[in-house]
CSV table of C-alpha atoms in Angstrom, one decimal:
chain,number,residue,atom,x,y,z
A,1,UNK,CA,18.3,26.0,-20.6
A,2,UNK,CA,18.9,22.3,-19.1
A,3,UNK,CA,22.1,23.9,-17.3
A,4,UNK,CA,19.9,27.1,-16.3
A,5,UNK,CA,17.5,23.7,-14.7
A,6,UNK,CA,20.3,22.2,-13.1
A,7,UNK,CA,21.8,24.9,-11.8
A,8,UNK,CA,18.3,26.2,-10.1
A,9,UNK,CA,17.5,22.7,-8.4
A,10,UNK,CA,20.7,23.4,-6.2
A,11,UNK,CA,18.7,25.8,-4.7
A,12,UNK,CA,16.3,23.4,-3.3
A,13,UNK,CA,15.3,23.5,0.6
A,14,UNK,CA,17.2,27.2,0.9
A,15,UNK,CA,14.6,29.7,-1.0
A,16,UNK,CA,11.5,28.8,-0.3
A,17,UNK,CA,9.4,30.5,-1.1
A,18,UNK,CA,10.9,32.1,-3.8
A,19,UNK,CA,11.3,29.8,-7.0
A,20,UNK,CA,14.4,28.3,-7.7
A,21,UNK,CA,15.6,30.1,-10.5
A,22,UNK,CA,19.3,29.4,-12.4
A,23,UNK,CA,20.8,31.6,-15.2
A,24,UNK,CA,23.7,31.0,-17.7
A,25,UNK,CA,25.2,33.8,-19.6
A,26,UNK,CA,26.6,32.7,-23.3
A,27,UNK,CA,29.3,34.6,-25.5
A,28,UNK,CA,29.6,32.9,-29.1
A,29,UNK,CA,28.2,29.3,-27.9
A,30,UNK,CA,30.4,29.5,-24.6
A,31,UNK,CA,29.8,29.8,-21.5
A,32,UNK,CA,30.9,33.1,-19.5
A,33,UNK,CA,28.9,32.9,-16.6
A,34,UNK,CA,26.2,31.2,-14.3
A,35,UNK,CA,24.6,31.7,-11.0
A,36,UNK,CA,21.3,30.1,-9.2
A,37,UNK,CA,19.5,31.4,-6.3
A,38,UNK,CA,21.0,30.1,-3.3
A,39,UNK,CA,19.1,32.0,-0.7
A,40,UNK,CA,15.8,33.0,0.3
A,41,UNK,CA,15.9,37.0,0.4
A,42,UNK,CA,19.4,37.2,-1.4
A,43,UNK,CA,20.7,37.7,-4.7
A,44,UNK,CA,18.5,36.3,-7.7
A,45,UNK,CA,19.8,33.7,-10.1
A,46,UNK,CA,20.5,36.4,-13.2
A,47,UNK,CA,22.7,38.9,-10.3
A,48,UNK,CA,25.2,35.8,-9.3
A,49,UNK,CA,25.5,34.6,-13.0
A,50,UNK,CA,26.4,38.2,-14.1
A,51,UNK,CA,28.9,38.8,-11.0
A,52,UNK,CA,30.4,35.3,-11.9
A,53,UNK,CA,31.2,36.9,-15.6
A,54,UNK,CA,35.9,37.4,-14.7
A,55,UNK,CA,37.2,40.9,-15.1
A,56,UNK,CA,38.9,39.3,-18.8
A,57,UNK,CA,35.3,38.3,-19.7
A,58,UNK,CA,33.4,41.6,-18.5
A,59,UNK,CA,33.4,43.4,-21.7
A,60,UNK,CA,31.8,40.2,-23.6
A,61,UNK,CA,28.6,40.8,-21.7
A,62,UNK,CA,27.2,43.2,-23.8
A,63,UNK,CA,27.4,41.1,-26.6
A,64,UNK,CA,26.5,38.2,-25.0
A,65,UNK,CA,22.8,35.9,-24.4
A,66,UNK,CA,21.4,35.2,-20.9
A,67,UNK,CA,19.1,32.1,-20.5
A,68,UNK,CA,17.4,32.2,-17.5
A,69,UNK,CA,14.5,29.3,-16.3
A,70,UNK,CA,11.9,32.0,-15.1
A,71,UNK,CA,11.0,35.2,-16.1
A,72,UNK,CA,13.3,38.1,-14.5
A,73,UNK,CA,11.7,40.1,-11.5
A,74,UNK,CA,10.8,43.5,-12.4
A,75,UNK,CA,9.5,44.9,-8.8
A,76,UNK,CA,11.3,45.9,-5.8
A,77,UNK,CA,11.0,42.8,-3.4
A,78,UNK,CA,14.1,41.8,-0.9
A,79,UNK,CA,16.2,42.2,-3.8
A,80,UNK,CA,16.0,45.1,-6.5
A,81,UNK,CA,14.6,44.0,-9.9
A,82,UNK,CA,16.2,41.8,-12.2
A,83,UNK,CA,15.2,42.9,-15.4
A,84,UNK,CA,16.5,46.4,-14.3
A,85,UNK,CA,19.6,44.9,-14.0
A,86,UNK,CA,19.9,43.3,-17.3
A,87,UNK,CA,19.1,46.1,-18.9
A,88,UNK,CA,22.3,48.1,-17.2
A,89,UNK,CA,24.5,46.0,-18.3
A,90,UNK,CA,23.1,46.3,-21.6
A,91,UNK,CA,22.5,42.6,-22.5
A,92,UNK,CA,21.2,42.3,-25.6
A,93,UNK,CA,19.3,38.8,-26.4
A,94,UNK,CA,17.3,37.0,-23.4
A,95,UNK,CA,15.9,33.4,-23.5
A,96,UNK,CA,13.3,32.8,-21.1
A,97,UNK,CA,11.5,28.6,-19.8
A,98,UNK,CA,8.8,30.1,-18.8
A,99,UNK,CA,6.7,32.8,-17.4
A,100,UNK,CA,6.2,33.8,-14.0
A,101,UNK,CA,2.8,33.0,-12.5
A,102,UNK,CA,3.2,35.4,-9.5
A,103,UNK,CA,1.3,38.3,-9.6
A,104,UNK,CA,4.0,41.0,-9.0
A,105,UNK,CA,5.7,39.5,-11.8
A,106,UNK,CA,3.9,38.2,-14.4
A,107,UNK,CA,4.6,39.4,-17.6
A,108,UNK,CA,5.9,42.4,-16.4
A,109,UNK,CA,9.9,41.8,-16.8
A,110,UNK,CA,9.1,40.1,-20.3
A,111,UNK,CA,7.3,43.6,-20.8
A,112,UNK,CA,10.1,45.9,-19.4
A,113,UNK,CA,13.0,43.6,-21.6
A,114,UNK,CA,11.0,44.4,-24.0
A,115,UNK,CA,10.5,48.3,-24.0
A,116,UNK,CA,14.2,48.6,-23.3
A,117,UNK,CA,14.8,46.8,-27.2
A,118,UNK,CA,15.9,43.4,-25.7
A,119,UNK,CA,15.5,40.2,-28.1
A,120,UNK,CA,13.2,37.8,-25.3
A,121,UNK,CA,12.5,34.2,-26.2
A,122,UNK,CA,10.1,32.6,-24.5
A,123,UNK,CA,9.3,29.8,-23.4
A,124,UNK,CA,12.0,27.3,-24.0
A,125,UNK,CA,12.0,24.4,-22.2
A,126,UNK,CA,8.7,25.3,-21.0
A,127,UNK,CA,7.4,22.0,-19.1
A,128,UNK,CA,11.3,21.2,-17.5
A,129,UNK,CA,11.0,24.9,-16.2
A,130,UNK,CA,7.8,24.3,-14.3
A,131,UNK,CA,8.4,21.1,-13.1
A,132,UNK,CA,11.4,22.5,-11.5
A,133,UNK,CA,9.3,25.0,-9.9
A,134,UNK,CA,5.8,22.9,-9.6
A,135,UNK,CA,5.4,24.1,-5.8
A,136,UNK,CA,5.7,27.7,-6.8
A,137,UNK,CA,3.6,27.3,-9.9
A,138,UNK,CA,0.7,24.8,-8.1
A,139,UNK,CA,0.4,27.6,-5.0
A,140,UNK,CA,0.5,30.5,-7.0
A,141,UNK,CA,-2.1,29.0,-10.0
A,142,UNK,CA,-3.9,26.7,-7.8
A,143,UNK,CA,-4.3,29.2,-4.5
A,144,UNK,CA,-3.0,25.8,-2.4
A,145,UNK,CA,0.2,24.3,-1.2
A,146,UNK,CA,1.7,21.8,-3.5
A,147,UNK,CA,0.6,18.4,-1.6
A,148,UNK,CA,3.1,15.5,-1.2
A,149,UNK,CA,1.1,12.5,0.5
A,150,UNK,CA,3.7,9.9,2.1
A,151,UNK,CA,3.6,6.7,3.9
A,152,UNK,CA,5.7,4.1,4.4
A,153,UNK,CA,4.0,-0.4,4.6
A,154,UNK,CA,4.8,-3.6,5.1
A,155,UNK,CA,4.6,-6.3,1.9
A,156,UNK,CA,1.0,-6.9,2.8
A,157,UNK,CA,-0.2,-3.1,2.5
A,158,UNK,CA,-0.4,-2.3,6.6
A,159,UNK,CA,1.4,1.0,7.5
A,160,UNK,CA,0.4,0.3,11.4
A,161,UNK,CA,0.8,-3.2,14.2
A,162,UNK,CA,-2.4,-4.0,16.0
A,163,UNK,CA,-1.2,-2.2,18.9
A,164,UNK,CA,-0.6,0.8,20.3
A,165,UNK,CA,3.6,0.4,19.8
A,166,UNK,CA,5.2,2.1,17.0
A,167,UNK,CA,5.7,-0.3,14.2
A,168,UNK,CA,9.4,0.5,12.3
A,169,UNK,CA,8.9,-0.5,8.9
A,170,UNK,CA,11.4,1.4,6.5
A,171,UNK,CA,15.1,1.2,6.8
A,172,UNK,CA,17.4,3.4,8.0
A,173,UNK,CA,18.8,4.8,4.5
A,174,UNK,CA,14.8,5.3,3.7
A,175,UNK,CA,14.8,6.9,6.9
A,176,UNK,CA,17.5,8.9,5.6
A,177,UNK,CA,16.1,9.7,2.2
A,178,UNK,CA,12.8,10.8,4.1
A,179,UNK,CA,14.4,13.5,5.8
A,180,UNK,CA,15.5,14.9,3.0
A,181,UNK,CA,12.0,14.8,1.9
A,182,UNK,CA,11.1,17.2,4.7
A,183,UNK,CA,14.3,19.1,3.8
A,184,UNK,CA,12.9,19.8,0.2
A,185,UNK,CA,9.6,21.2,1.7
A,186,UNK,CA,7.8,24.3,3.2
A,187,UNK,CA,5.9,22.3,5.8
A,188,UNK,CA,5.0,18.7,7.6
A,189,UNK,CA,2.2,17.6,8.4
A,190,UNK,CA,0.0,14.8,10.8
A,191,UNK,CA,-3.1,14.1,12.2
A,192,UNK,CA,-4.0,13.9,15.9
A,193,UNK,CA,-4.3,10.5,16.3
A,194,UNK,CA,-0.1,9.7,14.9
A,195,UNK,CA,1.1,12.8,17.1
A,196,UNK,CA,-0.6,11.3,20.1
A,197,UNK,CA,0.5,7.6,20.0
A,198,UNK,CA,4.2,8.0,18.0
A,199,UNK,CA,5.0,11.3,19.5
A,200,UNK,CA,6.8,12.6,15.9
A,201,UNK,CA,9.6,15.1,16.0
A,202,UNK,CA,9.2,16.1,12.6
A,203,UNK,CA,12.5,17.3,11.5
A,204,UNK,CA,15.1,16.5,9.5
A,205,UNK,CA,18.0,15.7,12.1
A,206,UNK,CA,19.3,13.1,9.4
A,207,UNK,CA,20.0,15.9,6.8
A,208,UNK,CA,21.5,18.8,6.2
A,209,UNK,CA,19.2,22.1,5.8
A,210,UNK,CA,16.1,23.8,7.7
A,211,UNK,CA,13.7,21.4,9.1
A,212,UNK,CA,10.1,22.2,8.0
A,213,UNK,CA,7.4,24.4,9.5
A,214,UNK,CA,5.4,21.2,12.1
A,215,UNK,CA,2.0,21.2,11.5
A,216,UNK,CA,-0.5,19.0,13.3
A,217,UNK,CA,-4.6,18.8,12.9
A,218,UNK,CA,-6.3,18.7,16.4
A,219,UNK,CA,-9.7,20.0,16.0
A,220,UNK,CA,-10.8,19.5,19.8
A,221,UNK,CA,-7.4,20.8,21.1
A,222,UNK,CA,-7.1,17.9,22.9
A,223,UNK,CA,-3.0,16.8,22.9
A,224,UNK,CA,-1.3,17.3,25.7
A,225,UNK,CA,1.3,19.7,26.0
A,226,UNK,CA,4.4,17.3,26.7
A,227,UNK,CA,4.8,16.3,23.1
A,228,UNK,CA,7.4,16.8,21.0
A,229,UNK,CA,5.7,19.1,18.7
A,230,UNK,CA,5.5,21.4,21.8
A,231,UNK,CA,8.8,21.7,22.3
A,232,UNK,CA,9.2,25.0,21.4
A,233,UNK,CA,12.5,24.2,19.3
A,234,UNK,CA,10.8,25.1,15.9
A,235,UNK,CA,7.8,26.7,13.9
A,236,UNK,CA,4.3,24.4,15.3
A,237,UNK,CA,0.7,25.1,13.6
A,238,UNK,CA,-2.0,23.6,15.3
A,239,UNK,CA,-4.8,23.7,12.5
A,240,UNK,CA,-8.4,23.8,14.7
A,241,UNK,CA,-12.1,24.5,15.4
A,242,UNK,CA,-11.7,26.5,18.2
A,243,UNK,CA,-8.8,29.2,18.7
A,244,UNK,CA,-6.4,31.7,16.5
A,245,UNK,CA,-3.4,32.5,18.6
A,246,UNK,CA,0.3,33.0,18.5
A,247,UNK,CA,2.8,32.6,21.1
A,248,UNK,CA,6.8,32.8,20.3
A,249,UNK,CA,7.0,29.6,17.8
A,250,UNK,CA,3.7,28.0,18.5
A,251,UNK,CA,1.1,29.1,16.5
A,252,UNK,CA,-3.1,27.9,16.6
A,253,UNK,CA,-5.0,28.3,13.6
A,254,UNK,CA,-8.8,28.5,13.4
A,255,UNK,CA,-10.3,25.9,10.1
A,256,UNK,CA,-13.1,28.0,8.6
A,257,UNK,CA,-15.5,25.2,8.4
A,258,UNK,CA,-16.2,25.6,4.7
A,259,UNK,CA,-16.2,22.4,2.4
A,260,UNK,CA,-14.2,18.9,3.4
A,261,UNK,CA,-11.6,18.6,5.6
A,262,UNK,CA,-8.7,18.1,2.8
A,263,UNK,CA,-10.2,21.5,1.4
A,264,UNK,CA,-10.0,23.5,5.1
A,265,UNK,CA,-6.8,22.0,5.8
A,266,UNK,CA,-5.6,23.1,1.9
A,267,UNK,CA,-7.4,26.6,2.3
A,268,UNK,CA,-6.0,27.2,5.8
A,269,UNK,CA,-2.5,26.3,4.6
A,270,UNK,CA,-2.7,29.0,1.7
A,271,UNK,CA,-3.8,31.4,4.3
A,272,UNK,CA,-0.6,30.7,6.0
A,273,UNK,CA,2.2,31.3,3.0
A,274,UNK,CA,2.7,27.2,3.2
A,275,UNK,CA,3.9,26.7,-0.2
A,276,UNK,CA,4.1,23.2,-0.1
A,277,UNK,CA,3.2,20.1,2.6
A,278,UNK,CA,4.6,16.6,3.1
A,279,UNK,CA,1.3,14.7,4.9
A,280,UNK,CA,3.1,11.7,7.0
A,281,UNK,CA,-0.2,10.3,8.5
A,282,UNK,CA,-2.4,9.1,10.0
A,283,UNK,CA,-4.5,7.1,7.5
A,284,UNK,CA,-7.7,8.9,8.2
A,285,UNK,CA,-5.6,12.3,7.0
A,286,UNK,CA,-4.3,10.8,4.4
A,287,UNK,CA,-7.2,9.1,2.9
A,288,UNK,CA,-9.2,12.7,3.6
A,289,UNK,CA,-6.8,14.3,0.9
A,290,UNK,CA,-7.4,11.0,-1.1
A,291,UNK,CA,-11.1,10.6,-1.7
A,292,UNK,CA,-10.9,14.6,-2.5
A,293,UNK,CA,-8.0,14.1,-5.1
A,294,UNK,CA,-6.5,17.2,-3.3
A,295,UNK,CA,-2.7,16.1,-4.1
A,296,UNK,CA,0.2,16.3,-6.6
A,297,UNK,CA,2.5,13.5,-5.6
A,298,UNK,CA,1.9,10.2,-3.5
A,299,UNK,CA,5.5,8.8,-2.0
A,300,UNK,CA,5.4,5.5,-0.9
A,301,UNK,CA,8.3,3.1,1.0
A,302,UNK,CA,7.2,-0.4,0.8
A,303,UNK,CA,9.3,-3.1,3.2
A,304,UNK,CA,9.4,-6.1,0.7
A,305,UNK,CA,10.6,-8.4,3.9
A,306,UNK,CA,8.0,-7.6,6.5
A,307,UNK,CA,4.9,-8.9,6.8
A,308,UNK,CA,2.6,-8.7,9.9
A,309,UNK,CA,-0.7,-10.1,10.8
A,310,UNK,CA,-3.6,-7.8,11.2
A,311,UNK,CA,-2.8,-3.9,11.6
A,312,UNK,CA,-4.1,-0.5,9.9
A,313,UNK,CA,-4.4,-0.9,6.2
A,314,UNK,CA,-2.7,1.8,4.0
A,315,UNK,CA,-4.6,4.2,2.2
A,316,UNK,CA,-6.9,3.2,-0.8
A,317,UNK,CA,-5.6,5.2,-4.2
A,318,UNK,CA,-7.0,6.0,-7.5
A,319,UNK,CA,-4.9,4.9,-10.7
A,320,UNK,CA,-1.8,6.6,-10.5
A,321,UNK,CA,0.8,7.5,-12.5
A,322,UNK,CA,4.3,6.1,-11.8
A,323,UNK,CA,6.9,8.8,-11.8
A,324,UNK,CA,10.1,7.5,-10.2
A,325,UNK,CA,11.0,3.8,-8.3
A,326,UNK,CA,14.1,2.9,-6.8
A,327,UNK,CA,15.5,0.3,-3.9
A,328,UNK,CA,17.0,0.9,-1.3
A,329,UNK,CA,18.2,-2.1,0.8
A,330,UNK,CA,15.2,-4.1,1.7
A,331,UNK,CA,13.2,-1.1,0.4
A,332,UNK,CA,10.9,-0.3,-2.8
A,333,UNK,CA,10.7,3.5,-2.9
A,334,UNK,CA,8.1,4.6,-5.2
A,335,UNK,CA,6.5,7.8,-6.4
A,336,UNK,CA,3.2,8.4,-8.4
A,337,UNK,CA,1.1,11.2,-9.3
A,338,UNK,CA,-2.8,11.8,-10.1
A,339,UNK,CA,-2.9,10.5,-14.1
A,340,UNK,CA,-3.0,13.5,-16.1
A,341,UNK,CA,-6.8,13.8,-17.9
């Protein structure tokens, strides 16, 4: 199940927003075969691990256990089902991490294994298997986007100068790893005020894969249409109070008004299919989510040589939990998440 993990997390940034999903198939404690989905809308983890099976090995399968990290498919989406599959090839024994939470699914390829006279296990593994698959699991359970809050500050906690000139504070392999961020995820997003006076891309042009979907908050429709983000060359939301609307790549969409603005801005994102957000500023968005405790990961790049006089503070956090931290030249790269009750 640990290789089925691995396997799945090289599907990251390309099948969205399908899970990623690997699959091993053993023979008497060896390995004959293993796949992971690679591609959004193409073959499933369980069909490249059986077509990776060689012509010498073929006749093993029937005899054989597949492990997969999700529950197998059993409905006709972009590919046919999965569990249909295993069944043909008369597999006898199937191991299972963990269920899956989306509604097409759930429970019903465990079910149809099952009925067929197939030996499931499950769960194995059962907490590595989510995690691997949190942003699926968080928008599916949840009815939200899984929320990634980021930032980077200076050694005296200010994430902007005085004035109105963009302040560089990470380094350029931070600038690097940050891209791949954006890589990783469905969507990024910023507030009015950051797309107005740093005038963001937001893509990834220092890594490899699709840049995300661009989405900026500008209630009053008030940025002017010579920004980056208008220039047409990807996917742009403008989240709003006043207008629903789509032309070509640029799309407005209306907040409905109910609850805080974390809460419209979550709501409004699960309306759109936006299985996961990175929020890259401004301070007033990020604090929004913040204060509502409306997030599953806080990223933070802290310049341990710069220190500037007066600025924007960064955003105020709860106790946190520290997941990962690493440096990276003259940066402290760390990441936290809300402490577990």
């Amino acid at each position: 199940m640990q290789r089925c993990i691995e396997l799945g997390l090289r599907g990251a940034g390309f099948v969205a927003p399908n899970p990623m999903v690997g699959s091993v198939l053993v023979y008497e404690d060896r390995i004959i075969g293993e796949g992971y989905h690679q591609q959004y809308g193409q073959a499933h983890a369980e069909v490249n691990c059986i077509r990776s099976v060689t012509a010498h090995n073929q006749h093993k399968i029937a005899a054989s256990t597949l492990y997969v990290s999700l529950e197998p498919c059993a409905h006709f989406g972009k590919t046919p089902p999965c569990a249909d599959l295993i069944i043909a090839h008369k597999i006898p024994s199937v191991v299972i991490g963990c269920r899956d939470p989306f509604p097409a699914v759930n429970g019903k390829g465990i079910e149809k294994l099952l009925a067929a006279g197939i030996s499931v296990t499950v769960p194995v593994m059962e907490k590595e298997c989510r995690k691997l698959n949190r942003r699926f699991f968080t928008f599916h359970e949840k009815r939200r986007p899984y929320i990634i809050l980021k930032w980077a500050q200076t050694t005296n906690g200010r994430i902007a100068g005085g004035s109105e000139e963009r302040l560089h504070i990470s380094g350029e392999f931070s600038n690097r790893l940050v891209h791949r961020w954006r890589s990783e995820e469905a969507a990024i997003m910023v507030g009015t005020q950051t797309a107005l006076l740093d005038n963001p891309q937001l893509n990834n042009r220092l890594w490899s894969g699709a840049s995300p979907v661009r989405i900026v908050l500008d209630r009053g429709l008030k940025l002017p249409s010579d920004l980056h983000l208008f220039n047409g060359k990807a996917r742009t939301i403008v989240l709003n109070d006043q207008k629903q609307e789509t032309d070509g790549l640029l799309q407005y969409h209306r907040l409905d008004g109910r609850g805080s603005v974390a809460s419209q801005l979550a709501n409004a994102l699960y309306e759109l299919n936006i299985q996961s957000v990175l929020v890259e500023g401004g301070a007033r968005l990020l604090q929004s989510f913040i204060d509502e405790g409306l997030f599953d990961e806080v990223r933070i790049i802290s310049n341990q040589r710069l220190t500037i006089a007066g600025g924007l503070n960064a955003p105020e956090l709860p106790a946190l939990q520290l997941q990962q931290e690493e440096n990276l030249g003259d940066d402290l790269i760390q990441i936290f998440t809300p402490v577990q009750s």
